[in-house]
PDB file of C-alpha atoms in Angstrom:
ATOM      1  CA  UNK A   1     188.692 163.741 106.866  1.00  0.00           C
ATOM      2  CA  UNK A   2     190.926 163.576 110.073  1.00  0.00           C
ATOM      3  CA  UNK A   3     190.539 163.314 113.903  1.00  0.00           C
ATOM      4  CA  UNK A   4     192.002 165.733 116.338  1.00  0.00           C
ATOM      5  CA  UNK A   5     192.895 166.254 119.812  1.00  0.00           C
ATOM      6  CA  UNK A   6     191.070 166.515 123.293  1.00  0.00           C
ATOM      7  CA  UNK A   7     191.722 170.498 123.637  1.00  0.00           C
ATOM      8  CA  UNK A   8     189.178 172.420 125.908  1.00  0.00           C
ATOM      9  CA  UNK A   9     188.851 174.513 122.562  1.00  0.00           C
ATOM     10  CA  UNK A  10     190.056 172.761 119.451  1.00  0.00           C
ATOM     11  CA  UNK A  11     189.573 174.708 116.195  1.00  0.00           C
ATOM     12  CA  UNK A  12     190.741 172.492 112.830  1.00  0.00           C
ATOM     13  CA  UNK A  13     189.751 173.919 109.022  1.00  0.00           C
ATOM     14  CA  UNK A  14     188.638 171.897 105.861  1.00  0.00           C
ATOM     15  CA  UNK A  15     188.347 172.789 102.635  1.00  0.00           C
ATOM     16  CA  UNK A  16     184.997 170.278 101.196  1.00  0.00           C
ATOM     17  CA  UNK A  17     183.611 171.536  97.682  1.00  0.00           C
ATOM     18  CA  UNK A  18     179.849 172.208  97.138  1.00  0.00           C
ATOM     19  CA  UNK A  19     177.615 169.778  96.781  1.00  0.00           C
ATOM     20  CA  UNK A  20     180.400 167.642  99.613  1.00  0.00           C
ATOM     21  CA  UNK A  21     177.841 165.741 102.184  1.00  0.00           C
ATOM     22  CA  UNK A  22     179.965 165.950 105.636  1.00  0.00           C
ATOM     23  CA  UNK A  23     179.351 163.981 108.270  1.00  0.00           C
ATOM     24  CA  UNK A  24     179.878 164.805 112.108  1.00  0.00           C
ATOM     25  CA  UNK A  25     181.140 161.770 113.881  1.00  0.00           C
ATOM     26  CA  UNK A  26     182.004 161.232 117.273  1.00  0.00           C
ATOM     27  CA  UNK A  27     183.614 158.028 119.348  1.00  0.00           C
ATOM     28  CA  UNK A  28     181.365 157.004 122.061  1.00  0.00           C
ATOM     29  CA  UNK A  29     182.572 153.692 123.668  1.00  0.00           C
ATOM     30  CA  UNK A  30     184.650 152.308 121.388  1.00  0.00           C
ATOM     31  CA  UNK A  31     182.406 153.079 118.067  1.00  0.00           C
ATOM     32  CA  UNK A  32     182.169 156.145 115.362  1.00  0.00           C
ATOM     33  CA  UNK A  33     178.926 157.320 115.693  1.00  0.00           C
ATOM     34  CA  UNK A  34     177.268 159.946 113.466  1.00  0.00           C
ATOM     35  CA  UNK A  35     175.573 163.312 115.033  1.00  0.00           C
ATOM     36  CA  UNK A  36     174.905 165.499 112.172  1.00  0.00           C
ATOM     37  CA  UNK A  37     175.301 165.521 108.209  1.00  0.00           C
ATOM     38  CA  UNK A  38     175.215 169.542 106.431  1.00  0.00           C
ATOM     39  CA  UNK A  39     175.881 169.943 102.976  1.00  0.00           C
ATOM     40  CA  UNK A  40     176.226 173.571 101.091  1.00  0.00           C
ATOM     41  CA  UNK A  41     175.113 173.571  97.492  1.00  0.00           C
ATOM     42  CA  UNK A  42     176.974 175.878  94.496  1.00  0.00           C
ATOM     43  CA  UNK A  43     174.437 178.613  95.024  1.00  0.00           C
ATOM     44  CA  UNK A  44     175.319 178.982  98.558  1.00  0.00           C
ATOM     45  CA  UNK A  45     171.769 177.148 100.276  1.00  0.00           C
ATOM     46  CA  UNK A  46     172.780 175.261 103.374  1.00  0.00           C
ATOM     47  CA  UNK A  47     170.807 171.794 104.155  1.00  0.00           C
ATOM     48  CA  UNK A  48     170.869 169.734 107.582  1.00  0.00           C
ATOM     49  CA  UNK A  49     169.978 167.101 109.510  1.00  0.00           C
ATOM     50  CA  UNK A  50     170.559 165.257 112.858  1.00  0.00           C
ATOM     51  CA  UNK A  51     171.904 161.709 111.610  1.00  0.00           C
ATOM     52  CA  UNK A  52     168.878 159.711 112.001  1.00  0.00           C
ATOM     53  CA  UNK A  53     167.875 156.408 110.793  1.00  0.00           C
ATOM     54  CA  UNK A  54     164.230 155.089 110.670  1.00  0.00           C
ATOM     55  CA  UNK A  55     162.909 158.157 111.732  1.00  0.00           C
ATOM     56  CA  UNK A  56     159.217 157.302 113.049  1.00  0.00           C
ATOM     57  CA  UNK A  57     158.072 161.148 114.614  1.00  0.00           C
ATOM     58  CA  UNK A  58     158.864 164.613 113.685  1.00  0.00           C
ATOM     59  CA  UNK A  59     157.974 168.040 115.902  1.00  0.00           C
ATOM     60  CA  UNK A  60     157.461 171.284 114.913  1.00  0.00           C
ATOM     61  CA  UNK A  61     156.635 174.396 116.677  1.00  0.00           C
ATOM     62  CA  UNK A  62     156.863 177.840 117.303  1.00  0.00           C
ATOM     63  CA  UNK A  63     157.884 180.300 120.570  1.00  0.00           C
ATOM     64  CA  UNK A  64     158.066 183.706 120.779  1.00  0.00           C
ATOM     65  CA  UNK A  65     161.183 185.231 123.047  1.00  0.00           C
ATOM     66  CA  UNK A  66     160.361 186.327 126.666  1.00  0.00           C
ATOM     67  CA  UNK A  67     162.761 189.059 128.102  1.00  0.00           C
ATOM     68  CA  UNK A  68     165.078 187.818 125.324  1.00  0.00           C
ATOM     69  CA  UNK A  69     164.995 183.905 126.203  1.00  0.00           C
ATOM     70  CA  UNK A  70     163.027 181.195 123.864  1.00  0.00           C
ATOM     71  CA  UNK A  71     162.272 178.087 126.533  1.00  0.00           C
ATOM     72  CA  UNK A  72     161.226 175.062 124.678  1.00  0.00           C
ATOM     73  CA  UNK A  73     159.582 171.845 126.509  1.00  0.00           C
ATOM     74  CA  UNK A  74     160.200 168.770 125.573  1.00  0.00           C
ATOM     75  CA  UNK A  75     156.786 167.889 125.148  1.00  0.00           C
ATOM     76  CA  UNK A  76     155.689 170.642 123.511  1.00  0.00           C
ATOM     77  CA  UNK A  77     155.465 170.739 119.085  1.00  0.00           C
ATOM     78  CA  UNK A  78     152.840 169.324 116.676  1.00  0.00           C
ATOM     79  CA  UNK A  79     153.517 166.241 114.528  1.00  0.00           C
ATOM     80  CA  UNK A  80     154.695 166.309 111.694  1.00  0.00           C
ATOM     81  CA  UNK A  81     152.719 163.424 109.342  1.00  0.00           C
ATOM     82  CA  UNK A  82     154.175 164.629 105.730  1.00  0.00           C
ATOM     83  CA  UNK A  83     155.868 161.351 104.115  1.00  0.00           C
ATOM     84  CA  UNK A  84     158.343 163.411 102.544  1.00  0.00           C
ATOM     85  CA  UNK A  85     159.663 164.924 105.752  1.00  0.00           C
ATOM     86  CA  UNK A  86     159.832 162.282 108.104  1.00  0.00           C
ATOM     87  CA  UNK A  87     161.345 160.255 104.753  1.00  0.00           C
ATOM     88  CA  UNK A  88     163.844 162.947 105.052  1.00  0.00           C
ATOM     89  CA  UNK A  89     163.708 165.521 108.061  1.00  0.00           C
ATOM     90  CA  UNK A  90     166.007 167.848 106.874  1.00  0.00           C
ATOM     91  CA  UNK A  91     166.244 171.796 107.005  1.00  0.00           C
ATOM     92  CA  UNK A  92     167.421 173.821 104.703  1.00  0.00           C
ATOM     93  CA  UNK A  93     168.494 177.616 104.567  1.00  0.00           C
ATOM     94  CA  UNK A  94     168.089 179.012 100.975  1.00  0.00           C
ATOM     95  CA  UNK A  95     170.341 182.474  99.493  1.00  0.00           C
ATOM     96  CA  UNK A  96     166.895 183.892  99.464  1.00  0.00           C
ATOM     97  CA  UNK A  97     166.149 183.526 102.851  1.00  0.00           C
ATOM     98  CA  UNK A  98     163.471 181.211 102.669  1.00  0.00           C
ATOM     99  CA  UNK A  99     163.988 178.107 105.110  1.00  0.00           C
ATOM    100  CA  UNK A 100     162.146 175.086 104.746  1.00  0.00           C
ATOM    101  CA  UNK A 101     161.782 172.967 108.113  1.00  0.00           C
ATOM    102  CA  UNK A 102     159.041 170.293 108.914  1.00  0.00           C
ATOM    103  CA  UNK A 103     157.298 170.706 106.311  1.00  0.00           C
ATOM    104  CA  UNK A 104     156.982 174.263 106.229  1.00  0.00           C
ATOM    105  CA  UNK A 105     158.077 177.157 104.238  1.00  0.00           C
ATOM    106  CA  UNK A 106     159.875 180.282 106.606  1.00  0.00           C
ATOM    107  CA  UNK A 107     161.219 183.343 106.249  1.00  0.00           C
ATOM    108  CA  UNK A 108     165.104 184.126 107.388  1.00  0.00           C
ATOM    109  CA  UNK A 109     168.051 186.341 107.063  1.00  0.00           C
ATOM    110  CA  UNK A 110     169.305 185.902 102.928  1.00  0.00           C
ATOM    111  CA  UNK A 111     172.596 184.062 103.034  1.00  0.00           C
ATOM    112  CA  UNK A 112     173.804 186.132 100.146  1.00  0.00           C
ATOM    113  CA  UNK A 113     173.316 189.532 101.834  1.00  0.00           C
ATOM    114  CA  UNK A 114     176.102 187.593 104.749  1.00  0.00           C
ATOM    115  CA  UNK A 115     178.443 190.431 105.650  1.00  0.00           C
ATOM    116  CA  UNK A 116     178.864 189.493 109.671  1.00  0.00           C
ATOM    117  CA  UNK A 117     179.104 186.139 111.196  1.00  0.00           C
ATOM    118  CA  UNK A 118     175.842 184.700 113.192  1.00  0.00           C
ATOM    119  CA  UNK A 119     174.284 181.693 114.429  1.00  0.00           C
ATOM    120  CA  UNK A 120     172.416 179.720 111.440  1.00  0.00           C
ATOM    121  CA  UNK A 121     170.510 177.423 114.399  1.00  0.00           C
ATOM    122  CA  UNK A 122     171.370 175.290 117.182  1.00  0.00           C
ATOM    123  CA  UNK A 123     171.155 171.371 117.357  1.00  0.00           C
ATOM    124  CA  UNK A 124     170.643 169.407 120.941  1.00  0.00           C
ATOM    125  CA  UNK A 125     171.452 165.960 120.889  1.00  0.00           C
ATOM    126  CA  UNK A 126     169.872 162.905 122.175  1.00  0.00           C
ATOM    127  CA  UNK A 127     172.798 160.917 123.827  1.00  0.00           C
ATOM    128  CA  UNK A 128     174.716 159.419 121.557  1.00  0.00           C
ATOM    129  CA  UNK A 129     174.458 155.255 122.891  1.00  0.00           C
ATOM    130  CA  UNK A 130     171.236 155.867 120.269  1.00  0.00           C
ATOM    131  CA  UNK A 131     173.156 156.468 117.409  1.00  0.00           C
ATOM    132  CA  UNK A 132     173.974 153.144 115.709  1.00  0.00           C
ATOM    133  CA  UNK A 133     177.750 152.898 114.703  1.00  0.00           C
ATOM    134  CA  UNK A 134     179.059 153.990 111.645  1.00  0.00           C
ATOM    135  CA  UNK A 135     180.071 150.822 109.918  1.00  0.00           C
ATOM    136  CA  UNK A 136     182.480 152.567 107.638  1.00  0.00           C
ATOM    137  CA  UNK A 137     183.879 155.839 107.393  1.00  0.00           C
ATOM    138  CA  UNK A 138     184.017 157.830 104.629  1.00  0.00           C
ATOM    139  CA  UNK A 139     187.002 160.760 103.243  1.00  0.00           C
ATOM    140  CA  UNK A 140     184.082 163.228 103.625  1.00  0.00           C
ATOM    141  CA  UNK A 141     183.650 162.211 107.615  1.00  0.00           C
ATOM    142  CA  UNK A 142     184.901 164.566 110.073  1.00  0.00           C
ATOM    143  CA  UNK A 143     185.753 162.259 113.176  1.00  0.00           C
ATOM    144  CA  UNK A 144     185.721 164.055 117.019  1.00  0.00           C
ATOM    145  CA  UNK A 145     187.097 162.165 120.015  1.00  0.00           C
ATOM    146  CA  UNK A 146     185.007 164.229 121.659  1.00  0.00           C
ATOM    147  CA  UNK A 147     184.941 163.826 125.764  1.00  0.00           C
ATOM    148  CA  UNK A 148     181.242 163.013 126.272  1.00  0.00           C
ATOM    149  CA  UNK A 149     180.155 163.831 129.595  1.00  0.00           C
ATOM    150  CA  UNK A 150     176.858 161.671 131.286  1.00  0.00           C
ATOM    151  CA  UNK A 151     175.960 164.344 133.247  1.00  0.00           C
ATOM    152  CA  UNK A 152     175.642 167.163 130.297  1.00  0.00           C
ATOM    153  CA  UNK A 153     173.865 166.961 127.356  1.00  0.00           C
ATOM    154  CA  UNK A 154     175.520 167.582 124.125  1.00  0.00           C
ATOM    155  CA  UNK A 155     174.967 170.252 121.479  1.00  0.00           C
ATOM    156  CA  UNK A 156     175.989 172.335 118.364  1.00  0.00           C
ATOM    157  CA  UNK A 157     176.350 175.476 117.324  1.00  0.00           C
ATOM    158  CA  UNK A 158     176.406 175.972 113.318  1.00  0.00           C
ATOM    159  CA  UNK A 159     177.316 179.717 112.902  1.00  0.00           C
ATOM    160  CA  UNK A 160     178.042 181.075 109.275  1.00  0.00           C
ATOM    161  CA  UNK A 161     180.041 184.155 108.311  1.00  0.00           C
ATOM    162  CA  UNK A 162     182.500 185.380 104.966  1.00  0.00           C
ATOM    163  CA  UNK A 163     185.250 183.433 105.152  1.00  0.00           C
ATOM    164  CA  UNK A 164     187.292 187.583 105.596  1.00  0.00           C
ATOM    165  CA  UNK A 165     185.063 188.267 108.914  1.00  0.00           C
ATOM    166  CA  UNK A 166     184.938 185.045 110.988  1.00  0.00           C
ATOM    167  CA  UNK A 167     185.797 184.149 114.747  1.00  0.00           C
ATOM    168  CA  UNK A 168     186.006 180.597 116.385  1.00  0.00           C
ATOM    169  CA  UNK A 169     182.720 180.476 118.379  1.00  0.00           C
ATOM    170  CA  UNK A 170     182.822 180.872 122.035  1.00  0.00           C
ATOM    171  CA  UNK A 171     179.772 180.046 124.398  1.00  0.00           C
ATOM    172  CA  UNK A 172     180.045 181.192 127.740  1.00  0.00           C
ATOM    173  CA  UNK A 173     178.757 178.045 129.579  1.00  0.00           C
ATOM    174  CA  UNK A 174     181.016 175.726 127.429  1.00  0.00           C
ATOM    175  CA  UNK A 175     183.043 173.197 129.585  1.00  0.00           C
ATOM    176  CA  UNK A 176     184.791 171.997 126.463  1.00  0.00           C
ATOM    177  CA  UNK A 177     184.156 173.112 122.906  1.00  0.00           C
ATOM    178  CA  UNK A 178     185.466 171.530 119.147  1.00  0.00           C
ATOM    179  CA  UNK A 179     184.936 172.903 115.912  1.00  0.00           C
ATOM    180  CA  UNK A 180     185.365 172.177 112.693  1.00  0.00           C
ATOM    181  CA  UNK A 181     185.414 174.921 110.663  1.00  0.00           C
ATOM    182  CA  UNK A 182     184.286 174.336 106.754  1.00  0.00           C
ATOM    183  CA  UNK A 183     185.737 176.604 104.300  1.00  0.00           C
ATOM    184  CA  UNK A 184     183.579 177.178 101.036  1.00  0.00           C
ATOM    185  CA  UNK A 185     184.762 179.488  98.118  1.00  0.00           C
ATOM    186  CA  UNK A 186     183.291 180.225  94.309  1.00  0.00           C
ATOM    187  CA  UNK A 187     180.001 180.085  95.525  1.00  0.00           C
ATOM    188  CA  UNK A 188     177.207 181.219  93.010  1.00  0.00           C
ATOM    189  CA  UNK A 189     174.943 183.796  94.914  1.00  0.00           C
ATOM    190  CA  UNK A 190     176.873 184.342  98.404  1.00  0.00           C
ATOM    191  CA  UNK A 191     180.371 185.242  99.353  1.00  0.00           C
ATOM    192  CA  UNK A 192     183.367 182.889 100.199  1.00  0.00           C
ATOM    193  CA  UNK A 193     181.718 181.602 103.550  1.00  0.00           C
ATOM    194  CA  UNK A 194     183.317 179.630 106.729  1.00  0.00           C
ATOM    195  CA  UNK A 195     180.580 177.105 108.084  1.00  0.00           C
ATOM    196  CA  UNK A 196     181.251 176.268 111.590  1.00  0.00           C
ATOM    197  CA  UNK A 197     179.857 173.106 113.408  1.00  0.00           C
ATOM    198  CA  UNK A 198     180.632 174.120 117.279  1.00  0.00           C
ATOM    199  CA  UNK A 199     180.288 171.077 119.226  1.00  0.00           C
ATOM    200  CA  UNK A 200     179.648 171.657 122.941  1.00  0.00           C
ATOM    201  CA  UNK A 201     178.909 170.615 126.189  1.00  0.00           C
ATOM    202  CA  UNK A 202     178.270 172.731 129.442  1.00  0.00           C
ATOM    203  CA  UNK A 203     176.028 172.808 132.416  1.00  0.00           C
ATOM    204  CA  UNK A 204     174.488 169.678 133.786  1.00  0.00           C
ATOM    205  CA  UNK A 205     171.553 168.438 133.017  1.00  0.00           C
ATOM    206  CA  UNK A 206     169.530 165.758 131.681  1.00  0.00           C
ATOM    207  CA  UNK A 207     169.453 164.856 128.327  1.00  0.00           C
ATOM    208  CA  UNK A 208     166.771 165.503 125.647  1.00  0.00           C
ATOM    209  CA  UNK A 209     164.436 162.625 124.706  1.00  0.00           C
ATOM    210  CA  UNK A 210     165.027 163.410 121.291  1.00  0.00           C
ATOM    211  CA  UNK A 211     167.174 165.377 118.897  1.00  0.00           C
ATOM    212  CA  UNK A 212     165.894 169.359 118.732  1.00  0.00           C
ATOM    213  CA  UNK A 213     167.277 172.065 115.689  1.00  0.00           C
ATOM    214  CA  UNK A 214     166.718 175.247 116.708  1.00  0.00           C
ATOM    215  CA  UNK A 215     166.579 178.863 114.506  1.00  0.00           C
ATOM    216  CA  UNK A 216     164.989 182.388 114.557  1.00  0.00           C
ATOM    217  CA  UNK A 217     162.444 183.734 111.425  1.00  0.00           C
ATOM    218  CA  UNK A 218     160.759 186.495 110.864  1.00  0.00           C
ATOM    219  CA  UNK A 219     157.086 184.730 109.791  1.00  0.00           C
ATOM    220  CA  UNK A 220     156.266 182.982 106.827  1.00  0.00           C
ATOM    221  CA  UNK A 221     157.329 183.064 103.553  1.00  0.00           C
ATOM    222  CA  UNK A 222     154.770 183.363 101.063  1.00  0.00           C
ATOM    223  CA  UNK A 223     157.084 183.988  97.601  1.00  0.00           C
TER     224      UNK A 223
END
């Protein structure tokens, strides 16, 4: 796809078909390196994953909201030992509603009911010198130079909405913010849709020990 420019809030559109595998890439010293890969099927399901190659340990876990704030620990989660998810540690966000996510089967909002835009989940980033560079870039890559800072950890916000009834996102800590915003129409089961991958940075901090994906459910699904 294209590169664009260091704006505090930079906003660019694409137009990728269904069934498209995008790639998020970003240059950190002097190499494309890949943060996140989403792909949205013809019936409208939404699958994702953190670029990562080799992956030896997977976490899951849940946490109930306290005064309206989830606070997750970096040490906290069960392992994962399924061969099929840490094969592929994907998550995935179905028209039904049902999410699947290490290994397990949850229940969520159903995409094709979408009338409003909201946040999907959240992804926070290991730092990016993990990443190994992208030896070649593909026409399906969407490529940041994207000012990472050392002193604040890097995340993204992937916020769905009809493609009538969406707004750039805006986070109120952000000290810079890109997004590319990914345009889907003729879906099967869900309306023309706009896919946003927020890319962010704000207060400092030290940076995760490992990538994190983040998203609210209502319990398990069971159908």
């Amino acid at each position: 796809m294209r590169d664009w420019a260091k704006h505090p809030h930079a906003l660019a559109l694409f137009d990728p078909d269904p069934g498209d595998r995008i790639r998020l890439l970003i240059n950190y010293e002097g190499f494309w390196r890949g943060l996140l890969w989403v792909k949205v099927g013809k019936d409208g399901s939404i699958y994702l994953a953190p670029r990562i190659t080799n992956v030896i340990s997977v976490k899951q876990g849940d946490k109930e909201p306290v005064d309206g704030e989830v606070i997750v620990k970096y040490d906290e989660g069960e392992s994962v030992l399924d061969d099929e998810t840490l094969q592929n540690p994907k998550v995935s966000f179905h028209a039904s509603g049902l999410i699947r996510a290490g290994g397990k089967r949850l229940k969520g909002p159903p995409l094709r009911a979408l009338t409003a835009q909201r946040m999907l989940c959240q992804v926070l980033f290991e730092h990016p010198a993990n990443r190994e560079p992208i030896a070649k870039i593909g026409k399906r890559d969407i490529c940041l130079s994207y000012p990472v800072d050392e002193e604040r950890p890097l995340a993204c916000g992937v916020l769905i909405a009809p493609s009538s009834n969406f707004s750039p996102a805006s986070f109120d800590s952000a000290a810079h913010c890109s997004i590319a915003g990914l345009k889907y129409s003729g879906l099967d089961d869900v309306p023309d849709m706009m896919l946003q991958l927020a890319l962010w940075h704000g207060p400092t901090g030290p940076w995760p020990p490992e990538t994190y994906v983040t998203f609210g459910h209502s319990g398990d699904f069971d159908s």
